[in-house]
CSV table of C-alpha atoms in Angstrom, one decimal:
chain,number,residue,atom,x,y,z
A,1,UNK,CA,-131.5,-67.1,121.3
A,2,UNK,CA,-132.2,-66.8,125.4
A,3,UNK,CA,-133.4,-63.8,126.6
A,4,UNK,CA,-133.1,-62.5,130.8
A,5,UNK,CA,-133.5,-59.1,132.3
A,6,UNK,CA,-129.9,-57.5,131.6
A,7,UNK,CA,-128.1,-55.7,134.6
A,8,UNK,CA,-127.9,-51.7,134.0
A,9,UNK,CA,-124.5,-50.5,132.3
A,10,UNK,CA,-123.8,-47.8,134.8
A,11,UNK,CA,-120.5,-46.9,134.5
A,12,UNK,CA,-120.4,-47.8,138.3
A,13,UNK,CA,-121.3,-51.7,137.3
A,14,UNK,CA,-118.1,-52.0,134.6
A,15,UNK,CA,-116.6,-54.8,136.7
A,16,UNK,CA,-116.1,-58.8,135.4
A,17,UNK,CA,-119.8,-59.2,136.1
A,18,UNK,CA,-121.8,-63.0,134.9
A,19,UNK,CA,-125.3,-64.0,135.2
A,20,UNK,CA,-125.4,-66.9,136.6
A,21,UNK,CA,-127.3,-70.1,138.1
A,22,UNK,CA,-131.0,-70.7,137.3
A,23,UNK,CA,-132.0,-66.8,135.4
A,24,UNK,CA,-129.5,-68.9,132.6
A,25,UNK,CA,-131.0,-72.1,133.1
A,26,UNK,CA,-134.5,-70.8,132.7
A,27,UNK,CA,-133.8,-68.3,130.2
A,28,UNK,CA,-131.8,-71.3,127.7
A,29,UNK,CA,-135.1,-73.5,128.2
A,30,UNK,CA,-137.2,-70.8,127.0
A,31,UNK,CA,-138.8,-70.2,130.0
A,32,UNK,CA,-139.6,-67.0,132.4
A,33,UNK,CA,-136.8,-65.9,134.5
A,34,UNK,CA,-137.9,-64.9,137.6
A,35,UNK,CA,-134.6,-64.5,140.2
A,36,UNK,CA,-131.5,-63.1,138.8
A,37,UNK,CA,-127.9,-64.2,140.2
A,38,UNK,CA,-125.0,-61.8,139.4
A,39,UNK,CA,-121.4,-62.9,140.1
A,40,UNK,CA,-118.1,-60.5,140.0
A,41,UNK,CA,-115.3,-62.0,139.5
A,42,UNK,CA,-111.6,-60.3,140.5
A,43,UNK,CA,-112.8,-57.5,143.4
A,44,UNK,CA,-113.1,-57.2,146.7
A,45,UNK,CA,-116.3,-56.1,148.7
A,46,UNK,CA,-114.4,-52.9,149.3
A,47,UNK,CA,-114.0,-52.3,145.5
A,48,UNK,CA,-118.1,-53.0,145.9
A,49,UNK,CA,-118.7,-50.7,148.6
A,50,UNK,CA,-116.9,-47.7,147.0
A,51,UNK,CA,-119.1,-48.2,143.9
A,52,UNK,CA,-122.0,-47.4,146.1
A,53,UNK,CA,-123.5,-51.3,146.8
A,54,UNK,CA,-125.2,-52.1,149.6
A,55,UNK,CA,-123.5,-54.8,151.2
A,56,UNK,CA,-126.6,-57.4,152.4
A,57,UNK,CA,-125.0,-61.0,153.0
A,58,UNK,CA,-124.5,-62.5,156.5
A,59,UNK,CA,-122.6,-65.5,155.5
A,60,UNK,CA,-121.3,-64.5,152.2
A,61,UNK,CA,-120.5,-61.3,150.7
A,62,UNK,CA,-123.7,-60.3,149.0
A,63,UNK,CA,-124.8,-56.6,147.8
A,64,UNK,CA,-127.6,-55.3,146.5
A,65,UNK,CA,-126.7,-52.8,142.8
A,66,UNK,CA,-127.0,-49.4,143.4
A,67,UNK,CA,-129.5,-48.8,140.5
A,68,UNK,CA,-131.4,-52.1,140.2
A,69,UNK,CA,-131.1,-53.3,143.7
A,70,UNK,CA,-130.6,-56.8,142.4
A,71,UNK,CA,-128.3,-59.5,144.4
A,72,UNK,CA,-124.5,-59.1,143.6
A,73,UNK,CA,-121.8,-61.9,145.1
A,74,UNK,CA,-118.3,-61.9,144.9
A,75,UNK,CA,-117.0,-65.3,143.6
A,76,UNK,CA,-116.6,-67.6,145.9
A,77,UNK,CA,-115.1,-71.6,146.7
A,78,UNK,CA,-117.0,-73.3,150.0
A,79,UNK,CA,-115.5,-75.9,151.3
A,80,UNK,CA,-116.7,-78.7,154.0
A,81,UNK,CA,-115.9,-78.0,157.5
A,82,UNK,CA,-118.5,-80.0,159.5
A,83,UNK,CA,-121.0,-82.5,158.8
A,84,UNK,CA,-124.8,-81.6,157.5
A,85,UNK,CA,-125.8,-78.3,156.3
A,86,UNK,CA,-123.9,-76.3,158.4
A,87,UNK,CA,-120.1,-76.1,158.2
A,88,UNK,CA,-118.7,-74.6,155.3
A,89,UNK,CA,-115.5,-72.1,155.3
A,90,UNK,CA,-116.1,-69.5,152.3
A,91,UNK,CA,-113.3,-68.2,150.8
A,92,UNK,CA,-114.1,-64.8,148.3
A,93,UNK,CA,-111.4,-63.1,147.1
A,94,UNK,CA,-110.0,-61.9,143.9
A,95,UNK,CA,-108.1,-64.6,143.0
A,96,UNK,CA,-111.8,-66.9,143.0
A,97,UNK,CA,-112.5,-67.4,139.2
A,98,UNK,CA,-115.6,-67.8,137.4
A,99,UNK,CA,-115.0,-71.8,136.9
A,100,UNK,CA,-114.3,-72.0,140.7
A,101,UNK,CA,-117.5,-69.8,141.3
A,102,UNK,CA,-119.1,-72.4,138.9
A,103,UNK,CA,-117.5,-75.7,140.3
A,104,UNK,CA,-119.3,-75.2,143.6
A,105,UNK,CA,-122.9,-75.5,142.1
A,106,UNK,CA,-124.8,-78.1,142.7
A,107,UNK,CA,-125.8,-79.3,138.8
A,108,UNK,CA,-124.2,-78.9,135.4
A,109,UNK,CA,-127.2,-77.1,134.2
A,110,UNK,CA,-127.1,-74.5,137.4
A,111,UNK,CA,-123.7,-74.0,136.4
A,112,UNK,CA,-124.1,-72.0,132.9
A,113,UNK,CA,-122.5,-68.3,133.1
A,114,UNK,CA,-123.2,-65.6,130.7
A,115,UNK,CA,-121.2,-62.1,130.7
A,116,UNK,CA,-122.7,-59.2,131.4
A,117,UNK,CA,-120.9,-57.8,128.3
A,118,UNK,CA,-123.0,-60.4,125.9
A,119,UNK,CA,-126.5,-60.1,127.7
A,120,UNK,CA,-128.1,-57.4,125.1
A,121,UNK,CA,-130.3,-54.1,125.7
A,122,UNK,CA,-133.2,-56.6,124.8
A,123,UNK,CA,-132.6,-59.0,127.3
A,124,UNK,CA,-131.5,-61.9,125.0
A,125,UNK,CA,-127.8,-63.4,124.4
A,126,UNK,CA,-127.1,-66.2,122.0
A,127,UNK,CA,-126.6,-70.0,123.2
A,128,UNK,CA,-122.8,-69.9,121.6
A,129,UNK,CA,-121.9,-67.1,124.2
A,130,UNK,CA,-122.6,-69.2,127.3
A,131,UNK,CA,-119.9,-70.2,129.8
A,132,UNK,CA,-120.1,-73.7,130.4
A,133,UNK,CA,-117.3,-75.8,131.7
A,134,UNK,CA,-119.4,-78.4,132.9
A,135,UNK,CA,-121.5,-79.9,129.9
A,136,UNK,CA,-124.6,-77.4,131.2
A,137,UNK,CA,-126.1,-76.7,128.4
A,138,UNK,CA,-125.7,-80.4,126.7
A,139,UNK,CA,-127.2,-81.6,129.8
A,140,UNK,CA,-130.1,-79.3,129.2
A,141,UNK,CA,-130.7,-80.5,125.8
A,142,UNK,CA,-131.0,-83.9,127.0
A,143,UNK,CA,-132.6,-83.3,130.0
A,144,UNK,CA,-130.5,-84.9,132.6
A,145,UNK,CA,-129.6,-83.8,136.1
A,146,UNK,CA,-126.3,-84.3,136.8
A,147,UNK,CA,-123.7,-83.0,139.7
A,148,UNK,CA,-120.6,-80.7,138.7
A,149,UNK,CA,-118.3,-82.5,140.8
A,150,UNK,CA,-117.9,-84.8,144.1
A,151,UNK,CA,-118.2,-81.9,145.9
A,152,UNK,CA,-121.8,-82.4,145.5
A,153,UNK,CA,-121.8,-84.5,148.5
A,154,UNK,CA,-120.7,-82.3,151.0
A,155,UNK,CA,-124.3,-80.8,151.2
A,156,UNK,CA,-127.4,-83.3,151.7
A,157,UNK,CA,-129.8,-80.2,150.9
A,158,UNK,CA,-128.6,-81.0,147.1
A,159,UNK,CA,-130.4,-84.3,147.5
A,160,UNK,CA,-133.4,-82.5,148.1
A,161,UNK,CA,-133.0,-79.5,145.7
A,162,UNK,CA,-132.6,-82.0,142.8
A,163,UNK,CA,-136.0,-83.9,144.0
A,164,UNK,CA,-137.5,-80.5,143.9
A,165,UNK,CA,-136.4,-79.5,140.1
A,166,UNK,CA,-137.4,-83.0,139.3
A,167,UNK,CA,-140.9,-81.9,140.5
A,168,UNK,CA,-140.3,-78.5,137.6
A,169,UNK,CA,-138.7,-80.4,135.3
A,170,UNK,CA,-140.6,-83.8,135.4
A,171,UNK,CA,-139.3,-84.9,131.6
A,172,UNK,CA,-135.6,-84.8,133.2
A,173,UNK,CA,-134.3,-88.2,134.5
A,174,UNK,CA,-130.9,-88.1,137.1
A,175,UNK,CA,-127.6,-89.2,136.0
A,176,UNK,CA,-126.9,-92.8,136.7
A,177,UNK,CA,-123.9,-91.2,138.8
A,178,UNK,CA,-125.5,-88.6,140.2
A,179,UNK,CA,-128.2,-91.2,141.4
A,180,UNK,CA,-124.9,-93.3,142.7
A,181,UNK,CA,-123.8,-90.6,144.8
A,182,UNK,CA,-127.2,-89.7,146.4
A,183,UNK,CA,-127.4,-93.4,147.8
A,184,UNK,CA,-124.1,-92.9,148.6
A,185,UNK,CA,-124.6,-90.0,150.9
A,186,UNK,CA,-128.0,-91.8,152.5
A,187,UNK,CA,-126.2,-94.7,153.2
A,188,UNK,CA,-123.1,-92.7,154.9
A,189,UNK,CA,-125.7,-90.5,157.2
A,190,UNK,CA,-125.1,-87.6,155.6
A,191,UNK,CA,-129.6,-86.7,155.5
A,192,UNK,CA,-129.4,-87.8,159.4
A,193,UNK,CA,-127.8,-84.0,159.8
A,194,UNK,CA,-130.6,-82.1,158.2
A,195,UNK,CA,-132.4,-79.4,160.0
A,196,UNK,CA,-136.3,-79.7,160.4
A,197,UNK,CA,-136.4,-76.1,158.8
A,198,UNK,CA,-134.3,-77.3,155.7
A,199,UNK,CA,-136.0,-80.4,154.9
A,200,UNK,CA,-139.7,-78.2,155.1
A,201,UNK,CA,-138.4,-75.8,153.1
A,202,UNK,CA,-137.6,-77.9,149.8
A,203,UNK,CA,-140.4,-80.4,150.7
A,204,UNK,CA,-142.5,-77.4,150.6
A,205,UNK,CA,-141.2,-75.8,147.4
A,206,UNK,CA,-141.8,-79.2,145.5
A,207,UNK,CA,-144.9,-80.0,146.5
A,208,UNK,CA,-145.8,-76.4,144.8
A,209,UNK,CA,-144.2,-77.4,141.7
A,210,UNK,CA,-146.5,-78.8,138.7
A,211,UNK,CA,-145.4,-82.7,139.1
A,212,UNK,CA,-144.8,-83.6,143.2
A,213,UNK,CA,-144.7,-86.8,142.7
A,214,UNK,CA,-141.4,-86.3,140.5
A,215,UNK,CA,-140.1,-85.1,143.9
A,216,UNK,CA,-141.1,-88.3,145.6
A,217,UNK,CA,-139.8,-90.5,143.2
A,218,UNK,CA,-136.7,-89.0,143.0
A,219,UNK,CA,-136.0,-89.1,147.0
A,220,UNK,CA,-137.1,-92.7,147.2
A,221,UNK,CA,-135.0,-93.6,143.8
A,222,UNK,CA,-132.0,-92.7,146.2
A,223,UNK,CA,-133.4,-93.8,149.7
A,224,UNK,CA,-133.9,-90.5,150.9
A,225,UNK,CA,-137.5,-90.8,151.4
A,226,UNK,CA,-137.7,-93.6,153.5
A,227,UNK,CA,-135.0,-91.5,155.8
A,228,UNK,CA,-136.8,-88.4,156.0
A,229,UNK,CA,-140.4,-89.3,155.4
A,230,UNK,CA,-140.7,-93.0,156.4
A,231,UNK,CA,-144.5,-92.7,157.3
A,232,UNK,CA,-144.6,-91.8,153.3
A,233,UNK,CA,-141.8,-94.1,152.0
A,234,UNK,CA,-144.2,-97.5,153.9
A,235,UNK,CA,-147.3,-96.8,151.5
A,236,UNK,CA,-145.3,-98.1,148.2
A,237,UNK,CA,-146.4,-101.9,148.4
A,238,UNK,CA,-149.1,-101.7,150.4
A,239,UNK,CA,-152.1,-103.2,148.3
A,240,UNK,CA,-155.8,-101.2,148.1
A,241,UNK,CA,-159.3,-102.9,147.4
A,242,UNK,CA,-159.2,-102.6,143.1
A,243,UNK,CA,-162.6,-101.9,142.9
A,244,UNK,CA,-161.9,-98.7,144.5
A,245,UNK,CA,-158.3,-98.2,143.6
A,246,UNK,CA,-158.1,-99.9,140.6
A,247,UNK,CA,-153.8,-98.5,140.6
A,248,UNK,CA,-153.7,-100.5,143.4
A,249,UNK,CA,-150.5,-99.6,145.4
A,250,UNK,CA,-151.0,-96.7,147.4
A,251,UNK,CA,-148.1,-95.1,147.3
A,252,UNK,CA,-148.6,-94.6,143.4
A,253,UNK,CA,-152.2,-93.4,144.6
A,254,UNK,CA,-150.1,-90.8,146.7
A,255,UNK,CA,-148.7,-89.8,144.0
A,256,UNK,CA,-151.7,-89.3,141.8
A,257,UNK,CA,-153.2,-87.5,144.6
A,258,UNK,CA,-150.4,-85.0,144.7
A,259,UNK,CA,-150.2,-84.5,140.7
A,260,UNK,CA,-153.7,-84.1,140.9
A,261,UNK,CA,-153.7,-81.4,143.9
A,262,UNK,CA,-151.0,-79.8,141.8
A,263,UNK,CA,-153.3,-80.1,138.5
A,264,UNK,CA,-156.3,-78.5,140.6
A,265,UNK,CA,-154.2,-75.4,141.2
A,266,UNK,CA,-154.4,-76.6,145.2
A,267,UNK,CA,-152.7,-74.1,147.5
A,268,UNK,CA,-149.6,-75.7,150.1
A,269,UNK,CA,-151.6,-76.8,153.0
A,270,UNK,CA,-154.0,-78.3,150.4
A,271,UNK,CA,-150.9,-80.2,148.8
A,272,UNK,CA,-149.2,-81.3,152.5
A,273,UNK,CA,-153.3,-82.7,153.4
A,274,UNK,CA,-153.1,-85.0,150.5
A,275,UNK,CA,-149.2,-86.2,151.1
A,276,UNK,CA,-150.6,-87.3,155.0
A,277,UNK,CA,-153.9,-88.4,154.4
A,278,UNK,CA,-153.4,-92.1,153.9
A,279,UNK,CA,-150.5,-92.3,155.7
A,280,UNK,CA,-152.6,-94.9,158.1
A,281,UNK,CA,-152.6,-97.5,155.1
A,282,UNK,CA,-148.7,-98.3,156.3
A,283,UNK,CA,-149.3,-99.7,159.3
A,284,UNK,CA,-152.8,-101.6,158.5
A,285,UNK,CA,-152.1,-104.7,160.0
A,286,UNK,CA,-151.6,-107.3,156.8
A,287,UNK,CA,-154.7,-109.8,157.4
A,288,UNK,CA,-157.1,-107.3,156.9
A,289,UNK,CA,-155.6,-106.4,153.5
A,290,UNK,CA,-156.5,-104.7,151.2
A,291,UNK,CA,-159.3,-103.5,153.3
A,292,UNK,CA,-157.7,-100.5,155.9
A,293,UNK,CA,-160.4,-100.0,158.4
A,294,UNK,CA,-159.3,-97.6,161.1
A,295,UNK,CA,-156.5,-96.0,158.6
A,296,UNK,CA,-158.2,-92.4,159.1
A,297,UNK,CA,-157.4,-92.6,162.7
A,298,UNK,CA,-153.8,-93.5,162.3
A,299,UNK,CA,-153.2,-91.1,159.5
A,300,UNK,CA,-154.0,-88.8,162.3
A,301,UNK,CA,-152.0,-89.8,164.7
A,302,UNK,CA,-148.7,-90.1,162.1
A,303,UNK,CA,-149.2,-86.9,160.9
A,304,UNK,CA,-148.7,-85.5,164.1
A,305,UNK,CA,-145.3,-87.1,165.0
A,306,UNK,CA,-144.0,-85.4,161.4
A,307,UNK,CA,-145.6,-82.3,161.7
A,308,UNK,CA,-143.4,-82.2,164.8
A,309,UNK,CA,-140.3,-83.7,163.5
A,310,UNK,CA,-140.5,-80.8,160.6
A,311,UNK,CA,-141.6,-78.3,162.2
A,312,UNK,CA,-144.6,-77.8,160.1
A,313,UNK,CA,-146.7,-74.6,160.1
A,314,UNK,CA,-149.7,-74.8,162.3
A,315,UNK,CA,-152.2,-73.9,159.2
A,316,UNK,CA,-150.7,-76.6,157.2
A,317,UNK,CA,-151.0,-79.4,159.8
A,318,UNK,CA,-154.5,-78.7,161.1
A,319,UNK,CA,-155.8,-78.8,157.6
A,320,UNK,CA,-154.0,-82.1,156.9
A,321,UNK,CA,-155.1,-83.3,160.7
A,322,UNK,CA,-159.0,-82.5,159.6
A,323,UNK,CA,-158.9,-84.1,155.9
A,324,UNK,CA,-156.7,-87.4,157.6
A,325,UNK,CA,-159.5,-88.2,159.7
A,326,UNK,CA,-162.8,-86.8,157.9
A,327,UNK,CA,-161.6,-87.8,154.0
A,328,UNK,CA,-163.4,-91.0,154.2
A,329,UNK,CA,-166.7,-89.6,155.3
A,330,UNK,CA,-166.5,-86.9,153.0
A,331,UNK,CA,-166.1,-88.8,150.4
A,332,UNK,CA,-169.7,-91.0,151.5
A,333,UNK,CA,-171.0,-88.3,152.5
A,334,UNK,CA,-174.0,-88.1,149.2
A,335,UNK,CA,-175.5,-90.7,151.5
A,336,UNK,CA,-175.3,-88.8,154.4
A,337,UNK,CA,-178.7,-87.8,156.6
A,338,UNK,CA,-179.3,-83.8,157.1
A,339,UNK,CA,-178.1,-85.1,160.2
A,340,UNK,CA,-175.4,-86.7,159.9
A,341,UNK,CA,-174.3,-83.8,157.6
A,342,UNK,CA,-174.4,-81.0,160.3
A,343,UNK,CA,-172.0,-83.1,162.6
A,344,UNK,CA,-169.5,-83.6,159.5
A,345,UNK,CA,-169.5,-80.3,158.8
A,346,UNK,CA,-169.3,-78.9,162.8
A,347,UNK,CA,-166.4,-81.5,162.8
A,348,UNK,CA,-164.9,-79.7,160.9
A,349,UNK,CA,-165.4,-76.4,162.4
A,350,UNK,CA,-167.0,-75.6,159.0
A,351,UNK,CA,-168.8,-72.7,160.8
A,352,UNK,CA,-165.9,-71.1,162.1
A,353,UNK,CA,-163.5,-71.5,159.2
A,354,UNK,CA,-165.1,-71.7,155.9
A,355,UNK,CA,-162.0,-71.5,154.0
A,356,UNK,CA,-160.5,-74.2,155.2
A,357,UNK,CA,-163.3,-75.8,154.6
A,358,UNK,CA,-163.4,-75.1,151.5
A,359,UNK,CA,-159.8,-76.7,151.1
A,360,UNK,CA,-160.6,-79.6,153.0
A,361,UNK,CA,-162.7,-80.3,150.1
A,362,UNK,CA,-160.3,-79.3,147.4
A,363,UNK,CA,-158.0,-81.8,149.1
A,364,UNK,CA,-160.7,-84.3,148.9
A,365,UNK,CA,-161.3,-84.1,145.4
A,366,UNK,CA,-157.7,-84.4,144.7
A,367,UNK,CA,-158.0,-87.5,147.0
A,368,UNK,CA,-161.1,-88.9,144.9
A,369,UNK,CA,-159.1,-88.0,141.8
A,370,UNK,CA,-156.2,-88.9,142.2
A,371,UNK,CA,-157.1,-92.5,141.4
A,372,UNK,CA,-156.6,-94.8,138.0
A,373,UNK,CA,-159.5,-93.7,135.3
A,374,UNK,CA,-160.7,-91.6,137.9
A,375,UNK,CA,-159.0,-88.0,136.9
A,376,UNK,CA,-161.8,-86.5,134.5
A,377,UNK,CA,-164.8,-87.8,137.2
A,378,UNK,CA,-166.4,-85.4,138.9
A,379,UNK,CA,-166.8,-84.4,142.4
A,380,UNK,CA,-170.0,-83.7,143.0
A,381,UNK,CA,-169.7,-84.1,146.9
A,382,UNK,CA,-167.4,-80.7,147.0
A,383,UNK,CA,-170.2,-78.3,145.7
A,384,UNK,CA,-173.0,-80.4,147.8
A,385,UNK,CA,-171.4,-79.9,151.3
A,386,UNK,CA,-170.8,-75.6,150.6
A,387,UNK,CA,-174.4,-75.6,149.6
A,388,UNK,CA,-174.8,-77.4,153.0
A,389,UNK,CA,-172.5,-75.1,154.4
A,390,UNK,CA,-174.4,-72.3,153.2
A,391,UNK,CA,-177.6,-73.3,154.5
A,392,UNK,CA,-176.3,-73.5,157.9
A,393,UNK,CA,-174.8,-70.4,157.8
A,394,UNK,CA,-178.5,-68.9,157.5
A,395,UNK,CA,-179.5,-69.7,161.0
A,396,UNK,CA,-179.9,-67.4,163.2
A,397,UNK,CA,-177.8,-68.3,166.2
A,398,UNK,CA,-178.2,-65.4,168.1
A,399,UNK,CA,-181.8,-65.1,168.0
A,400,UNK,CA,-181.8,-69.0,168.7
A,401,UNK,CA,-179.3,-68.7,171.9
A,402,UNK,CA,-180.9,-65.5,173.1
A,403,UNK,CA,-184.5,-67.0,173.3
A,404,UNK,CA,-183.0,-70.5,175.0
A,405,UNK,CA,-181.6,-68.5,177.4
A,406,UNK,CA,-184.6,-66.7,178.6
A,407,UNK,CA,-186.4,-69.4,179.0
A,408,UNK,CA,-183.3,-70.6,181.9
A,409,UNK,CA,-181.8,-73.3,179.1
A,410,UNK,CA,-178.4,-74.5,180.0
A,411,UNK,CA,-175.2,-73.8,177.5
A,412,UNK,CA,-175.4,-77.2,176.8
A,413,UNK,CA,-179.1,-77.2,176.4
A,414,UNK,CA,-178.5,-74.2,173.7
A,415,UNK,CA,-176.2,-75.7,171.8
A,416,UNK,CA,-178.3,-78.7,171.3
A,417,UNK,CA,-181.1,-76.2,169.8
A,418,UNK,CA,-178.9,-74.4,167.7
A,419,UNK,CA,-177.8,-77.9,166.2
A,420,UNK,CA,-181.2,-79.0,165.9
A,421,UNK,CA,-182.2,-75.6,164.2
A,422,UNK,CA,-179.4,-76.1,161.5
A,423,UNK,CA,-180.3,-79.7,160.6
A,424,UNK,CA,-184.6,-78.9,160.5
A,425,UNK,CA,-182.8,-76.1,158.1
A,426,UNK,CA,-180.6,-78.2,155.9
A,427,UNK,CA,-183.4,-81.1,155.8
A,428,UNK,CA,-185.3,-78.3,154.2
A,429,UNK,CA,-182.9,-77.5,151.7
A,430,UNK,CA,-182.4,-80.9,150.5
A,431,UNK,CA,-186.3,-81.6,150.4
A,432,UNK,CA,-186.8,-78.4,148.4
């Protein structure tokens, strides 16, 4: 028995009304349902309106329930129009059934329908009462992704929304079809016509999910990867000294790091920092190998170009700029002078922005972690550099800068006492 949230029986709601799409999904895998997707079947959105919804959709007819306010949509058929994301004619009328509603889905096991009528006071409705013309719910049980129908290709955002349950759902594996007709639609161009704002937005949602690297897999499985993310896809193959990576490749590192991030609870900016902090180690020029001098530089400097490509939000790429180039000496940095300390940390802007700072170590340890034998060591290098952080945070600038200054010191003269005062003041510490 499933249970989900049921819709009020207001005598205002007695229309062909189905619970649809993940709430079923989640609720026939035992699991919280969170969003709830109502389909009526056989009205228009004046039958709707007169019933007192609030019409809310822009590009299909959407309403919010008078009562509940939850999300109401006609049934609807889409059909492609243009290439990419955009370009779909909707038709929603009362001649749309429920299967047609259901054929446009994306996966068999999005594709599950349960009628209002059968959804009990409690929440729950049995297994046997579930509409499924598309193998849904035998696709659940053995945990396969598969597409409802060709029509799967005419969006390439359903490549990416599959990579993104496979990061929910990492015991699922993808229909040897389904896989078929993802490197189908990479070859044919069809990821080429995806908007910056799209791609973010799923890579972003998987990267929050408990396995990322199910997500990375899954794109590179189809070739997706290397044609969105190619400054990711180049790390897979590229070797690492064993003594420090004993896994080796670092693109499996990657995607240790990410699980690891994910395991530590990281928030996104945390999560995107580990995806583009080694993404130097895939152009290291190959007779150096496996050594990758210089790679913290170049992560830098490839991180920018697909910050810009995506569009990525300016707190997420100035964390991931900081932990590309400063990882390595964070990492070393238990050998590091009270010196030598102060600049890391003013690098950093530590001062300025202790959170971040405090992620920029989170990312770290996922880094450090993230490695073969390697996930249950400590980090003790995270909890050193806040105590170093705090210590600095105890000088007194103010009182520093205002007696420099009435003695005629220059700005750059104060700033030079003011740095000197915090590493007399972490030396200190770490002598104590």
């Amino acid at each position: 028995m499933a249970r989900a949230a049921p819709m009020s029986n207001h005598p205002m709601t007695q229309l062909q009304t189905y619970l649809v799409g993940g709430a079923v999904r989640d609720a026939l895998l035992g699991l919280p349902v969170q969003d709830r997707d109502w389909v009526v079947v056989g009205a228009t959105p004046q039958t709707l309106l007169d019933q007192g919804y609030v019409a809310v959709g822009k590009d299909f007819p959407v309403f919010l329930h008078p009562q509940t306010h939850e999300e109401v949509a006609l049934a609807r058929t889409e059909r492609k129009t243009a290439p990419g994301y955009h370009g779909f004619a909707i038709h929603a009328a009362p001649d749309v059934t429920l299967e047609d509603d259901l054929a446009r889905r994306d996966l068999t096991i999005n594709s599950i329908a349960i009628s209002q009528e059968n959804i009990r006071a409690t929440g729950q409705f049995d297994i046997q009462d579930a509409i499924d013309p598309f193998g849904g719910v035998q696709d659940l049980q053995r945990k396969v992704f598969r597409h409802v129908s060709p029509a799967f290709r005419e969006d390439p955002v359903r490549i990416l929304r599959l990579a993104r349950f496979a990061a929910r759902f990492a015991d699922f594996t993808v229909a040897p079809e389904t896989l078929a007709l993802m490197r189908e639609m990479v070859d044919s161009g069809e990821v080429d016509h995806l908007v910056a704002e799209r791609v973010w937005q799923e890579l972003a949602r998987g990267l929050m999910e408990a396995t990322p690297s199910r997500m990375l897999a899954v794109l590179r499985d189809c070739g997706a990867l290397k044609r969105l993310l190619p400054e990711v896809d180049r790390l897979w193959g590229v070797a690492q000294r064993a003594d420090y990576h004993p896994e080796v490749d670092t693109g499996v590192h990657l995607m240790m790091v990410l699980d690891m991030a994910a395991r530590l609870d990281a928030p996104l900016a945390v999560r995107f920092a580990c995806l583009g902090h080694d993404l130097g180690k895939g152009t290291t020029p190959a007779d150096i190998l496996p050594r990758h001098l210089g790679h913290e530089e170049r992560s830098a400097k490839l991180l920018k170009g697909l910050c810009e490509r995506l569009r990525v939000p300016t707190e997420c790429r100035e964390l991931a700029d900081v932990v590309a180039r400063e990882h390595s000496n964070i990492h070393r940095s238990a050998d590091f002078s009270a010196g030598a300390l102060v600049r890391l940390l003013e690098r950093c802007d530590a001062l300025r922005k202790p959170q971040r700072m405090a992620d920029i170590l989170l990312a770290c340890e996922g880094d450090a972690r993230g490695r073969l034998g390697h996930t249950e060591a400590l980090y003790p290098q995270r909890q050193r550099l806040l105590g170093v952080l705090a210590v600095m945070q105890t000088v007194d600038t103010k009182k520093i800068a205002n007696d420099a200054m009435s003695t005629g010191a220059s700005g750059q003269k104060v700033g030079e006492i003011i740095h000197q005062a915090r590493v007399a003041a972490v030396q200190a510490a770490l002598a104590g």
